Short mmCIF file of C-alpha atoms in Angstrom, two decimals:
data_model
loop_
_atom_site.label_atom_id
_atom_site.label_comp_id
_atom_site.label_asym_id
_atom_site.label_seq_id
_atom_site.Cartn_x
_atom_site.Cartn_y
_atom_site.Cartn_z
CA THR M 18 0.00 0.00 0.00
CA THR M 19 1.35 3.44 -0.96
CA PHE M 20 2.26 5.48 2.12
CA ARG M 21 0.03 8.52 2.56
CA GLY M 22 0.83 9.55 6.11
CA TRP M 23 -0.99 12.86 5.80
CA ILE M 24 -4.34 11.05 5.48
CA ILE M 25 -5.41 10.20 9.02
CA PRO M 26 -7.96 7.36 9.17
CA PRO M 27 -10.97 7.79 11.45
CA ALA M 28 -10.54 6.90 15.09
CA PRO M 29 -11.40 3.35 16.14
CA GLY M 30 -15.03 2.98 17.16
CA VAL M 31 -16.40 5.62 14.79
CA MET M 32 -19.22 3.28 13.71
CA GLU M 33 -20.24 2.77 17.34
CA ARG M 34 -21.24 6.43 17.38
CA THR M 35 -23.49 6.25 14.30
CA ASN M 36 -26.60 4.77 16.02
CA GLY M 37 -26.62 1.73 13.76
CA GLY M 38 -25.82 3.61 10.55
CA LYS M 39 -24.07 2.15 7.53
CA ALA M 40 -20.62 2.96 6.13
CA TYR M 41 -20.45 4.27 2.56
CA TYR M 42 -17.49 5.05 0.32
CA PHE M 43 -18.03 7.12 -2.86
CA ASP M 44 -15.05 7.42 -5.23
CA ALA M 45 -15.06 9.78 -8.21
CA GLY M 46 -12.08 8.85 -10.35
CA ALA M 47 -11.49 5.14 -9.78
CA SER M 48 -10.42 3.29 -12.91
CA SER M 49 -9.30 0.12 -11.15
CA TRP M 50 -9.31 -1.57 -7.75
CA ASP M 51 -5.55 -1.63 -7.33
CA GLN M 52 -4.04 0.55 -10.08
CA GLY M 53 -3.96 4.29 -10.65
CA ALA M 54 -1.72 7.04 -12.00
CA GLY M 55 -1.47 8.64 -8.58
CA GLY M 56 -1.83 5.38 -6.70
CA PRO M 57 -4.99 3.30 -6.29
CA SER M 58 -7.67 4.76 -4.06
CA LEU M 59 -10.18 1.91 -3.74
CA SER M 60 -7.80 -0.70 -2.34
CA TYR M 61 -6.08 1.96 -0.23
CA PHE M 62 -9.15 3.22 1.61
CA VAL M 63 -10.85 -0.16 1.94
CA ASN M 64 -7.72 -1.78 3.41
CA MET M 65 -6.54 1.17 5.51
CA TRP M 66 -9.97 1.93 6.95
CA GLN M 67 -10.50 -1.76 7.71
CA ARG M 68 -7.26 -1.79 9.72
CA HIS M 69 -8.88 0.89 11.88
CA GLY M 70 -12.07 -1.09 12.37
CA LEU M 71 -14.26 0.44 9.68
CA VAL M 72 -15.68 -1.91 7.04
CA PHE M 73 -17.68 -0.35 4.22
CA ASP M 74 -21.19 -1.68 3.62
CA ASP M 75 -21.32 -0.23 0.11
CA ILE M 76 -18.70 1.22 -2.25
CA TYR M 77 -19.66 3.34 -5.28
CA ALA M 78 -17.07 4.19 -7.92
CA PHE M 79 -17.30 6.41 -11.02
CA GLU M 80 -14.91 6.77 -13.94
CA MET M 81 -15.31 7.81 -17.59
CA THR M 82 -12.78 5.59 -19.32
CA THR M 83 -12.87 2.07 -17.84
CA PRO M 84 -15.58 -0.30 -19.16
CA GLU M 85 -17.64 -2.04 -16.50
CA GLN M 86 -16.42 -5.57 -17.20
CA GLU M 87 -12.79 -4.47 -17.24
CA PHE M 88 -13.25 -2.70 -13.93
CA TYR M 89 -14.90 -5.61 -12.14
CA GLU M 90 -12.12 -7.94 -13.27
CA THR M 91 -9.78 -5.97 -10.99
CA VAL M 92 -12.02 -6.24 -7.91
CA PRO M 93 -11.25 -9.09 -5.45
CA ASP M 94 -14.06 -11.61 -5.14
CA GLU M 95 -14.76 -10.75 -1.50
CA TYR M 96 -15.70 -7.19 -2.45
CA HIS M 97 -17.95 -7.87 -5.43
CA TYR M 98 -21.07 -7.80 -3.28
CA THR M 99 -20.31 -4.33 -1.91
CA MET M 100 -18.82 -2.81 -5.08
CA HIS M 101 -21.01 -0.71 -7.40
CA TYR M 102 -19.32 0.78 -10.46
CA LYS M 103 -20.64 3.14 -13.14
CA GLN M 104 -18.72 4.17 -16.25
CA CYS M 105 -19.76 7.78 -16.64
CA ALA M 106 -18.78 11.41 -16.31
CA VAL M 107 -19.95 13.04 -13.10
CA SER M 108 -21.62 16.44 -13.18
CA SER M 109 -20.25 19.75 -11.97
CA HIS M 110 -23.54 21.38 -10.96
CA PRO M 111 -26.76 20.21 -9.25
CA ASP M 112 -28.82 21.33 -12.25
CA GLU M 113 -26.96 18.74 -14.35
CA HIS M 114 -27.72 15.85 -11.99
CA SER M 115 -29.09 12.77 -13.76
CA GLU M 116 -28.88 8.99 -13.59
CA GLU M 117 -26.44 9.03 -16.52
CA ASN M 118 -24.23 11.82 -15.11
CA PRO M 119 -24.79 12.12 -11.38
CA PHE M 120 -23.90 15.15 -9.32
CA LEU M 121 -22.37 13.25 -6.46
CA PRO M 122 -23.22 15.51 -3.50
CA ILE M 123 -26.91 15.13 -4.42
CA LEU M 124 -26.57 11.39 -5.05
CA ILE M 125 -24.88 10.97 -1.68
CA HIS M 126 -27.66 12.91 0.03
CA GLU M 127 -30.29 10.74 -1.68
CA MET M 128 -28.61 7.46 -0.75
CA THR M 129 -27.44 8.11 2.81
CA GLN M 130 -28.80 9.14 6.20
CA PRO M 131 -27.38 11.51 8.84
CA ASP M 132 -26.39 8.56 11.05
CA ASP M 133 -24.35 6.92 8.27
CA TYR M 134 -20.61 7.30 7.85
CA VAL M 135 -19.70 8.68 4.40
CA LEU M 136 -16.27 8.95 2.77
CA PHE M 137 -16.09 10.89 -0.51
CA LYS M 138 -12.88 10.83 -2.58
CA LEU M 139 -12.70 13.26 -5.51
CA ASP M 140 -9.99 13.12 -8.16
CA ILE M 141 -11.27 13.14 -11.74
CA ASP M 142 -8.58 15.41 -13.23
CA SER M 143 -11.19 18.00 -14.19
CA PRO M 144 -10.73 20.99 -11.89
CA ALA M 145 -13.93 22.73 -12.99
CA VAL M 146 -16.04 19.67 -12.18
CA GLU M 147 -14.24 19.05 -8.91
CA ASP M 148 -14.64 22.69 -7.85
CA GLY M 149 -18.37 22.56 -8.56
CA ASN M 150 -18.70 19.60 -6.21
CA ILE M 151 -16.60 21.19 -3.46
CA PHE M 152 -18.35 24.59 -3.65
CA PHE M 153 -21.71 22.85 -3.30
CA ILE M 154 -20.52 20.84 -0.30
CA LEU M 155 -19.27 24.02 1.38
CA ASP M 156 -22.64 25.74 0.92
CA ASP M 157 -24.84 22.70 1.67
CA GLU M 158 -26.12 22.52 5.24
CA GLN M 159 -27.84 19.16 4.67
CA ASN M 160 -24.99 16.95 3.43
CA ASN M 161 -24.18 13.66 5.15
CA ILE M 162 -20.49 13.59 4.22
CA ASP M 163 -18.07 12.85 7.07
CA GLU M 164 -14.78 12.83 5.16
CA VAL M 165 -13.59 14.33 1.87
CA VAL M 166 -10.36 13.31 0.15
CA TRP M 167 -9.67 15.69 -2.74
CA GLU M 168 -6.85 16.24 -5.19
CA HIS M 169 -7.06 20.00 -5.69
CA HIS M 170 -5.55 20.87 -9.08
CA ILE M 171 -4.01 24.32 -8.73
CA THR M 172 -1.10 26.24 -10.24
CA GLY M 173 0.41 26.98 -6.83
CA ASN M 174 1.00 23.36 -5.81
CA TYR M 175 4.61 22.36 -6.45
CA LEU M 176 3.50 18.70 -6.48
CA MET M 177 1.50 19.37 -9.67
CA GLU M 178 4.53 19.59 -11.98
CA GLU M 179 3.18 16.98 -14.39
CA TRP M 180 0.00 19.02 -14.77
CA ARG M 181 1.72 22.25 -15.80
CA GLY M 182 2.88 21.11 -19.21
CA PRO M 183 6.06 22.03 -21.13
CA ASN M 184 5.51 25.79 -20.81
CA GLY M 185 4.67 25.72 -17.14
CA GLU M 186 1.03 26.58 -17.83
CA ASN M 187 -2.19 24.65 -17.91
CA PRO M 188 -5.49 26.50 -18.41
CA ASP M 189 -7.33 23.66 -16.65
CA LEU M 190 -5.55 24.33 -13.36
CA ALA M 191 -7.16 26.77 -10.96
CA ASP M 192 -4.96 29.86 -10.53
CA LEU M 193 -4.64 29.54 -6.75
CA THR M 194 -1.81 29.42 -4.27
CA LEU M 195 -1.24 26.51 -1.92
CA ARG M 196 -2.36 28.73 0.95
CA GLN M 197 -5.67 29.43 -0.83
CA SER M 198 -6.08 25.70 -1.39
CA TYR M 199 -5.56 25.05 2.32
CA GLU M 200 -8.38 27.49 3.04
CA PHE M 201 -10.84 25.24 1.18
CA PHE M 202 -9.81 22.29 3.33
CA LEU M 203 -10.04 24.45 6.46
CA LYS M 204 -13.59 25.54 5.55
CA MET M 205 -14.65 21.92 5.17
CA ARG M 206 -13.13 21.07 8.53
CA GLU M 207 -14.94 24.03 10.09
CA LYS M 208 -18.16 22.44 8.81
CA GLY M 209 -17.27 19.21 10.63
CA ILE M 210 -15.99 17.38 7.54
CA ARG M 211 -12.61 15.67 7.96
CA ALA M 212 -10.93 16.96 4.78
CA HIS M 213 -7.72 15.49 3.37
CA SER M 214 -5.60 16.12 0.30
CA TRP M 215 -5.18 13.10 -1.96
CA ILE M 216 -1.83 14.21 -3.41
#
């Protein structure tokens, strides 16, 4: 498992405080169970969270490029009954929400309850879509999300070298400093959401 020491798993016993709720994991940008350009997220969170006593009841993954059959061939047999995969693009705005292209904050709200534990990982390499999801979460007083793991694609992050291109510019990157990026994570934490950077 790739070391990501800056992502702190939930404390042991978190499910004991959910009044019988379920544990959900939603992953936007999961092309495979155990492979990924920046390291696999599905196997990472399932295994790491399980080490800390949290077993997901249902896992939902979304990705544009990987066909369904190809994706499920990477999933270990013991997780097939909890794994739900959809090959699709996710939406950037609640007005675009549909079964074909879900807006995940709304989908999460529809599928979960306040007593559930919800982990939402967001890394689809489309900053505009990601920002639309994060802005909504920051403004939404009714969301059931407990943890957000987000790869924030910005010009001011020195870890984003591969995104900048040969001329040091990429119009898809948000023109923000690392400090400004931290402020987004701080705002989520002030709302009670445990927010982590994926990169």
